[in-house]
XYZ file of C-alpha atoms in Angstrom:
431
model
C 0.000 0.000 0.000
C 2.593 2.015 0.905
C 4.013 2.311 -2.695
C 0.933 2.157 -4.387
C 0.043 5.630 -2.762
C 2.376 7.516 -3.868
C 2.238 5.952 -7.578
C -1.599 6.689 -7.567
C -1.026 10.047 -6.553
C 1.318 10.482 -9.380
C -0.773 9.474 -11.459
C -3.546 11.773 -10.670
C -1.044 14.816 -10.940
C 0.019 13.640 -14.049
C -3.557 13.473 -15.226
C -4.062 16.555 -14.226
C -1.317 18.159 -16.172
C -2.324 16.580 -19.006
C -5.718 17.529 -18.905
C -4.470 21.438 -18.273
C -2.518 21.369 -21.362
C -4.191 22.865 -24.434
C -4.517 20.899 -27.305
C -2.476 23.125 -30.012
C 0.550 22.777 -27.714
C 3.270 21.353 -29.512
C 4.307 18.717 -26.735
C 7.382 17.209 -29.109
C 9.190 20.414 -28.856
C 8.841 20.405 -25.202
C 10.494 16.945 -24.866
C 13.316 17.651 -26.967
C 13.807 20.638 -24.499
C 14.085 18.317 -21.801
C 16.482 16.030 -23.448
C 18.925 18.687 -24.343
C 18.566 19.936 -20.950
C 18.695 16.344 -19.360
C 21.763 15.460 -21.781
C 23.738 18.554 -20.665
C 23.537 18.087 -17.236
C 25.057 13.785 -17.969
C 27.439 14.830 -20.015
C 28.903 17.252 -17.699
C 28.447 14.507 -15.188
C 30.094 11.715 -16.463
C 33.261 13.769 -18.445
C 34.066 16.154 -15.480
C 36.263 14.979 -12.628
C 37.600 16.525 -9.863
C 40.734 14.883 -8.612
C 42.167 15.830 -5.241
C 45.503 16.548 -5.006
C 48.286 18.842 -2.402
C 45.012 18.942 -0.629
C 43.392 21.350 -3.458
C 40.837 20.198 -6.163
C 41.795 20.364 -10.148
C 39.992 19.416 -13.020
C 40.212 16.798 -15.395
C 38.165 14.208 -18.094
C 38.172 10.601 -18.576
C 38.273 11.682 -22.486
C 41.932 12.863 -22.078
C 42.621 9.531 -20.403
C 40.766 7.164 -22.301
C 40.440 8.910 -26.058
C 38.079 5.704 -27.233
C 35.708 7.076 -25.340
C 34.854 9.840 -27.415
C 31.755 8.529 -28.841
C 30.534 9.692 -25.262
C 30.372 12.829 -26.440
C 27.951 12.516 -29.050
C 25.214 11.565 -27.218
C 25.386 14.197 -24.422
C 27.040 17.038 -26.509
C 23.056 18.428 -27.357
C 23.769 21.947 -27.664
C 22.392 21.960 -31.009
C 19.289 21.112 -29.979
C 18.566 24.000 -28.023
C 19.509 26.695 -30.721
C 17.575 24.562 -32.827
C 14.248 24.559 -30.228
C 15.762 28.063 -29.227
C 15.464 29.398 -32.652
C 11.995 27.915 -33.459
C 10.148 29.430 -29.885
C 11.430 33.028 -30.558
C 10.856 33.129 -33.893
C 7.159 32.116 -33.589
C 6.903 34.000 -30.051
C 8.176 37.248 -31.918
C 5.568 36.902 -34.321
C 3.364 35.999 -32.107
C 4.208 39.313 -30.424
C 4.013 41.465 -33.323
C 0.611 40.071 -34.183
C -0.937 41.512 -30.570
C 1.041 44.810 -31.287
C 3.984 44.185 -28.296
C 6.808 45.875 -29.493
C 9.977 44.759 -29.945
C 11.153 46.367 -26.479
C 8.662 44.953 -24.378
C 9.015 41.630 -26.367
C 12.664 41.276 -25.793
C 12.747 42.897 -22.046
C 10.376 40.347 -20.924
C 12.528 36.987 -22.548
C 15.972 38.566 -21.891
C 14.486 39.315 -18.216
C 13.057 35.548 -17.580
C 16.389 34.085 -19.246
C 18.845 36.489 -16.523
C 16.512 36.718 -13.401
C 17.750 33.025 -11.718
C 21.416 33.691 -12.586
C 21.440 36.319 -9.909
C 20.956 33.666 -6.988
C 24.098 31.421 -8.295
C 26.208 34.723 -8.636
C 25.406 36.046 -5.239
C 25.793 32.452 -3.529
C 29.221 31.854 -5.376
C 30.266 35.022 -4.776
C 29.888 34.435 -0.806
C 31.168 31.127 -1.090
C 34.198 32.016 -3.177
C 35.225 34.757 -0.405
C 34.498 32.023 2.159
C 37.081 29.224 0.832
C 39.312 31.899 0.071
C 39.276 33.494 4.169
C 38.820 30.045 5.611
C 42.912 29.113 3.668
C 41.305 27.151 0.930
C 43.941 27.414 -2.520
C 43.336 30.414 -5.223
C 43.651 27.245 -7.542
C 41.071 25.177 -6.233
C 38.849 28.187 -5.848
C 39.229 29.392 -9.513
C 38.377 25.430 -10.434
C 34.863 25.632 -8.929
C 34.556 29.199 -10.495
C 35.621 28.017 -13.529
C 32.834 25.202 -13.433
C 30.301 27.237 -11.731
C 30.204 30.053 -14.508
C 31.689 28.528 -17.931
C 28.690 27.364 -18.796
C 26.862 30.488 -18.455
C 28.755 31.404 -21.811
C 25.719 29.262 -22.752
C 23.019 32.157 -21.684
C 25.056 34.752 -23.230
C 25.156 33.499 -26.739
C 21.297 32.652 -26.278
C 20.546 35.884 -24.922
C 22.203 37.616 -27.902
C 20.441 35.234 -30.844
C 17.100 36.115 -28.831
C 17.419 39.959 -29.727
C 18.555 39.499 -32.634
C 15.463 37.516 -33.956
C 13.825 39.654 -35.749
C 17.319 40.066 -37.866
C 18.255 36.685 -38.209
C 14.854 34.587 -38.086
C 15.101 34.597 -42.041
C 18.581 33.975 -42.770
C 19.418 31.307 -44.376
C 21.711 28.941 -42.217
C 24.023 28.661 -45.248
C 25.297 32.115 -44.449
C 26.605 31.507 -40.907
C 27.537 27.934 -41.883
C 29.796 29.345 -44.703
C 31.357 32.017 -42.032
C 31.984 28.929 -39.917
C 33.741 27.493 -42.823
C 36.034 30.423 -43.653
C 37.193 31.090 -40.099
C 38.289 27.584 -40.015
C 40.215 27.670 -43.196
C 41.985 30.703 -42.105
C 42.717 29.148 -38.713
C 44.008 25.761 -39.312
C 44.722 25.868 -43.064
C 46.382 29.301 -43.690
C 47.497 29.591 -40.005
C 45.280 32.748 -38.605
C 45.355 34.453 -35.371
C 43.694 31.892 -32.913
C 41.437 34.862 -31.943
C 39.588 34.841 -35.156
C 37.862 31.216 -33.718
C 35.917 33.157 -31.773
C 34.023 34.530 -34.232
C 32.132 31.138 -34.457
C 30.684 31.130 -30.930
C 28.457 33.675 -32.451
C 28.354 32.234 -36.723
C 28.297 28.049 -35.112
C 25.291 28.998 -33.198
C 23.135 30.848 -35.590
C 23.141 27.509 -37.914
C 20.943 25.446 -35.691
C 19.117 28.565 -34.366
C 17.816 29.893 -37.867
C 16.929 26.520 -38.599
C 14.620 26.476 -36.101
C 13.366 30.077 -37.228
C 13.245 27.720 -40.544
C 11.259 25.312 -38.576
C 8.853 27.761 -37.430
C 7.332 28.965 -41.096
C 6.778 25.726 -42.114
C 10.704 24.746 -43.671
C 10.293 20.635 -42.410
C 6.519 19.742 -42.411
C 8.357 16.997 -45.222
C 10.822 14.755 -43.378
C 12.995 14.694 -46.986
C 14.806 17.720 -45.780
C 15.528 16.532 -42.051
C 16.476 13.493 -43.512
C 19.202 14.811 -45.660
C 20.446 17.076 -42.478
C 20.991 13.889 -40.640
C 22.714 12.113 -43.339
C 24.600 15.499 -45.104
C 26.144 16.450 -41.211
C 26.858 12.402 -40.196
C 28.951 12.404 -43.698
C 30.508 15.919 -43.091
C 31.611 15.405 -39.418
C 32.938 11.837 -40.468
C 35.367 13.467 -43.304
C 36.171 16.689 -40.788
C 37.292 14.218 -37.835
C 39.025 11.137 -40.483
C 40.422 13.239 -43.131
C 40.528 16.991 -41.843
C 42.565 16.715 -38.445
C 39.132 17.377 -35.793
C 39.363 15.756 -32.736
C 36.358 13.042 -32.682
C 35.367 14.515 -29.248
C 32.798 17.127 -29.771
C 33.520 18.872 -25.925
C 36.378 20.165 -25.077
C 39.263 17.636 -23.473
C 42.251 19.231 -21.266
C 45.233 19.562 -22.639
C 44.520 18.834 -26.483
C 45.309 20.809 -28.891
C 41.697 21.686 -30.537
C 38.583 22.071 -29.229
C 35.519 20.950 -31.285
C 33.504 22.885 -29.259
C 35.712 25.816 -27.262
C 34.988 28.050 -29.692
C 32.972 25.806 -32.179
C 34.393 24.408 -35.116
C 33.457 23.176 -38.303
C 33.217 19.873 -37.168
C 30.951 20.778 -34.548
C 28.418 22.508 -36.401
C 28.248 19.487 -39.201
C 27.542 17.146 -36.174
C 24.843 19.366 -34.920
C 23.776 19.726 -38.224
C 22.964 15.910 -37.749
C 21.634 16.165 -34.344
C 19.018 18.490 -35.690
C 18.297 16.424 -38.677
C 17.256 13.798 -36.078
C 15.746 15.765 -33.920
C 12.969 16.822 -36.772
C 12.708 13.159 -37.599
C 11.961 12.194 -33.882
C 8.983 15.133 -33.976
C 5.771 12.692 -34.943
C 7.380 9.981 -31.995
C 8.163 11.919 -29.495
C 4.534 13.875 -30.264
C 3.148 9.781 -29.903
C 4.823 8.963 -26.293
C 4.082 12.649 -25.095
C 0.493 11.632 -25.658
C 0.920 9.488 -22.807
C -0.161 11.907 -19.042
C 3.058 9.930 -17.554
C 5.348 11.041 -19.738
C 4.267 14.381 -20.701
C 4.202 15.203 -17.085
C 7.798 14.470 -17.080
C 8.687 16.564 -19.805
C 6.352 19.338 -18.199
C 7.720 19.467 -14.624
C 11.500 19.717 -16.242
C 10.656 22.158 -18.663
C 9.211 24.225 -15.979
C 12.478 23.728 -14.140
C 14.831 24.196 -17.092
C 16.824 26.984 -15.967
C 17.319 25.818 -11.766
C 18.589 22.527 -13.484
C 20.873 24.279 -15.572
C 22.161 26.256 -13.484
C 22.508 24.113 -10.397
C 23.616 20.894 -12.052
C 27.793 21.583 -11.894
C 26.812 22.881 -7.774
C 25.539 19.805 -7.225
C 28.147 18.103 -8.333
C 30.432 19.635 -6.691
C 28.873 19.870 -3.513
C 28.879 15.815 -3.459
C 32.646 16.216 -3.745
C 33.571 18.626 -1.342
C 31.728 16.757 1.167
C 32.989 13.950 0.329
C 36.758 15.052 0.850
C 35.492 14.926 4.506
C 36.152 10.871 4.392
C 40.167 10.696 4.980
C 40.567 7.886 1.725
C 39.812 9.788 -1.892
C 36.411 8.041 -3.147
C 36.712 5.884 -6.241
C 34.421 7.532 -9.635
C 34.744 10.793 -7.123
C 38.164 11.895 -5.920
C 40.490 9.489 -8.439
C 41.655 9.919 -11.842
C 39.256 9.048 -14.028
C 41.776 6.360 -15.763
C 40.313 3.429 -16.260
C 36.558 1.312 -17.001
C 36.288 1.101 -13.355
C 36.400 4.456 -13.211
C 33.417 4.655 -14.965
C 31.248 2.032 -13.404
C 31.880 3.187 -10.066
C 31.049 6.974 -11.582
C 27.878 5.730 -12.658
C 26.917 4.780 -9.037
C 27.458 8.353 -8.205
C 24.761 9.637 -10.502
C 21.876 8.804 -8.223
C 23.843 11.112 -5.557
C 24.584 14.037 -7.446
C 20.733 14.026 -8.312
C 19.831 13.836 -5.231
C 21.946 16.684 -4.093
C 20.692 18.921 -7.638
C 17.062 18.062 -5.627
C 17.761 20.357 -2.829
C 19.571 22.796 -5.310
C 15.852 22.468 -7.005
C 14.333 22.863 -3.691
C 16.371 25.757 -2.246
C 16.499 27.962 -5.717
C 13.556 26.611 -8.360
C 11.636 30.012 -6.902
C 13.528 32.387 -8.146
C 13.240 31.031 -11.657
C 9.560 31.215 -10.727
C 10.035 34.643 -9.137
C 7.933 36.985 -11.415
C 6.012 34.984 -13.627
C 2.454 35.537 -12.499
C 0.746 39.164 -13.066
C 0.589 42.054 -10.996
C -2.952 42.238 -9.180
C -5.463 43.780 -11.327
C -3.590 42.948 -14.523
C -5.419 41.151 -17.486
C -1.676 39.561 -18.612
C -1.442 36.577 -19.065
C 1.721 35.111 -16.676
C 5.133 34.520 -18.227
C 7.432 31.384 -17.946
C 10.620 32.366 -16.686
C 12.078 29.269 -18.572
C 15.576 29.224 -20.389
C 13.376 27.984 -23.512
C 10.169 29.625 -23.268
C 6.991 31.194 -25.245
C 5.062 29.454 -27.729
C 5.032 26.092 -28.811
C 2.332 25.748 -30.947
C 2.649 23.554 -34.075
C 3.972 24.859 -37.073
C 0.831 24.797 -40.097
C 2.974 25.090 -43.097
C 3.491 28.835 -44.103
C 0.594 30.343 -42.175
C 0.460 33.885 -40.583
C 2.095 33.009 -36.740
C 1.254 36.642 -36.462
C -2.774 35.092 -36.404
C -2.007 32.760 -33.821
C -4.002 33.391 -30.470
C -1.716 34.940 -27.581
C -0.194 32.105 -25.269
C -1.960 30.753 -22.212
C -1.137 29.106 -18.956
C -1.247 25.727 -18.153
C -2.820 24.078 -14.954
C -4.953 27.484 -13.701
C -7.943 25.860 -13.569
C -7.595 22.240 -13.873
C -4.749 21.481 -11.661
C -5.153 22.973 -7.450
C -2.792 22.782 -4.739
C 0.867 22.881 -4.446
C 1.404 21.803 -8.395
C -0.759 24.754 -9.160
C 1.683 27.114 -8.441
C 4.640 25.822 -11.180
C 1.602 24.440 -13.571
C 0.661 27.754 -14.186
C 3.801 29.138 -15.675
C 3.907 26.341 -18.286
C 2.960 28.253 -21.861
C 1.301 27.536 -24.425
């Protein structure tokens, strides 16, 4: 009885959220948000190790120990996919927008605002903690480590943040255009031997690719599967000549110590491969829109799309929390403390999974309301609320080349059908 409860009470919530969801929602782009989101937060798992040593904490990667495992990569390095599911939500939200007569300031105040608002609590409690370890005699090195890993990924926001005002500018360029920028900057780099600076230019050019083929996506560009299809195969072949025959590392994150990152600033290689990723994505639309028919699993996808961001941004805490605490046990922990060397390594790192969910649970439970925080409307208003999401705004499926301008404004999820507790996060979920 006792485990039956809680699974019937599951399954009420879950029918709950399923019956609160409108029926134009697009529910497959919602799950491939949570899988990009879900595959970020293994893969940083599973190829980032901190190893103790001189009593301070460094970092290192079973990849530059163990180079067959590269492969690894490929299935958590899902970056793609969000520029891709990035691209298609603010393209259709913009349009959305323009069609109720928000301008472009409000438009891009509010999504710039619900993208920025949660960062504030990681800054302010790393910022304490940082001057903490540093008072209480902990190393400058093993400080700027956990810095390093707290905020390197919030490159990640930045690069969104900038594609999302610039929407209206790029939403109808072809991807061809920063693809072939992506292409030149690597010719001058590694064929003519360019300034190493000039890389850079492709965190902004490797990005736009999968995000204006989402704007792409949006006005109707893959309602065939012929063109997904050739994505997938075109970017497979691509990144398999780039990494056999053009000198790219097969990895596609970044390893210590090698000579090239595929992904520190992106290279050709990189894009190509998420070139593929988003071929397969589109193909995966009309199954993943199947299973998300089911309450169970759309409930899933729901409660970690509502939760995007305090994932994100927790995930490397967590982590890290785990193995700072325990350093407390006088032995280093196998999978936690030792270099990650060898296959049992990896089993024993795969045991440690479960924990560093657990702790990214009370990193959910102490921050998830500040990603809330400001999402509902001001008394008296007739506003709809907001979903302070990373990947937010409108879902709804793509018709072909309609007007999105026609489309009815967004609305909430869960206000009326779902009570209680849940109530409060259902409601943020868009339409």
């Amino acid at each position: 009885m006792r485990v039956r409860e809680p699974l019937a009470r599951w399954s009420v919530l879950a029918d709950r959220i399923d019956a609160a969801t409108p029926a134009h929602r697009d529910r497959a782009v919602d799950a491939l948000r949570a899988f990009a989101i879900l595959g970020v937060v293994l893969g940083h798992w599973l190829v980032t190790a901190l190893t103790s040593a001189d009593g301070g904490l460094s970092t290192t990667s079973p990849l530059a120990h163990m180079s067959g495992l590269a492969p690894v990569s490929w299935v958590f390095q899902t970056l793609a996919v969000f520029f891709l599911v990035g691209g298609h939500v603010a393209a259709q939200g913009y349009e959305s927008a323009r069609g109720r007569g928000v301008p472009y300031g409000r438009w891009v105040g509010q999504r710039l605002g619900r993208l920025f608002r949660p960062v504030a609590a990681v800054l302010v409690l790393w910022s304490v903690a940082s001057g903490a370890m540093l008072l209480g005699g902990v190393g400058t090195d093993t400080v700027r480590t956990l810095l390093k890993l707290v905020l390197s990924p919030l490159w990640f926001l930045l690069v969104f943040a900038a594609l999302t005002a610039a929407t209206p500018l790029v939403a109808r360029l072809s991807p061809l255009w920063p693809l072939a920028v992506v292409a030149s900057v690597d010719v001058w780099r590694f064929g003519f031997g360019g300034p190493g600076w000039i890389g850079w230019v492709n965190v902004a050019a490797g990005w736009l690719v999968p995000y204006t083929l989402g704007a792409a996506w949006s006005r109707g560009a893959f309602t065939r599967r012929t063109p997904a299809a050739l994505l997938l195969g075109g970017g497979i072949a691509a990144t398999a000549a780039l990494i056999l025959w053009g000198g790219y590392p097969a990895s596609m994150v970044g390893v210590p110590g090698a000579a090239i990152s595929n992904l520190n600033p992106p290279t050709l290689a990189a894009v190509a491969f998420g070139l593929a990723q988003c071929g397969l994505a589109l193909l995966l639309r009309e199954p993943l829109a199947r299973m998300m028919s089911r309450p169970r699993a759309w409930a899933k996808v729901a409660l970690v799309n509502l939760s995007a961001m305090t994932i994100f941004l927790w995930h490397q805490t967590a982590m890290m929390a785990v193995t700072a605490v325990g350093l407390l046990v006088s032995t280093d922990l196998p999978g936690l403390h030792t270099v990650p060397a060898s296959a049992e390594w990896i089993a024993v790192r795969l045991l440690w999974l479960p924990v560093f969910a657990a702790a990214l649970a009370v990193c959910w439970a102490a921050f998830h309301t500040y990603e809330q925080a400001g999402g509902r409307p001001r008394r008296g208003s007739s506003v709809t609320p907001t979903t302070p999401s990373l990947i937010v705004a409108s879902s709804a499926p793509t018709r072909g080349n309609s007007s999105l301008g026609a489309r009815p404004a967004p609305t909430p999820v869960g206000e009326s059908a779902v009570t209680g507790p849940a109530a409060r996060s259902k409601e943020t979920l868009r339409a």
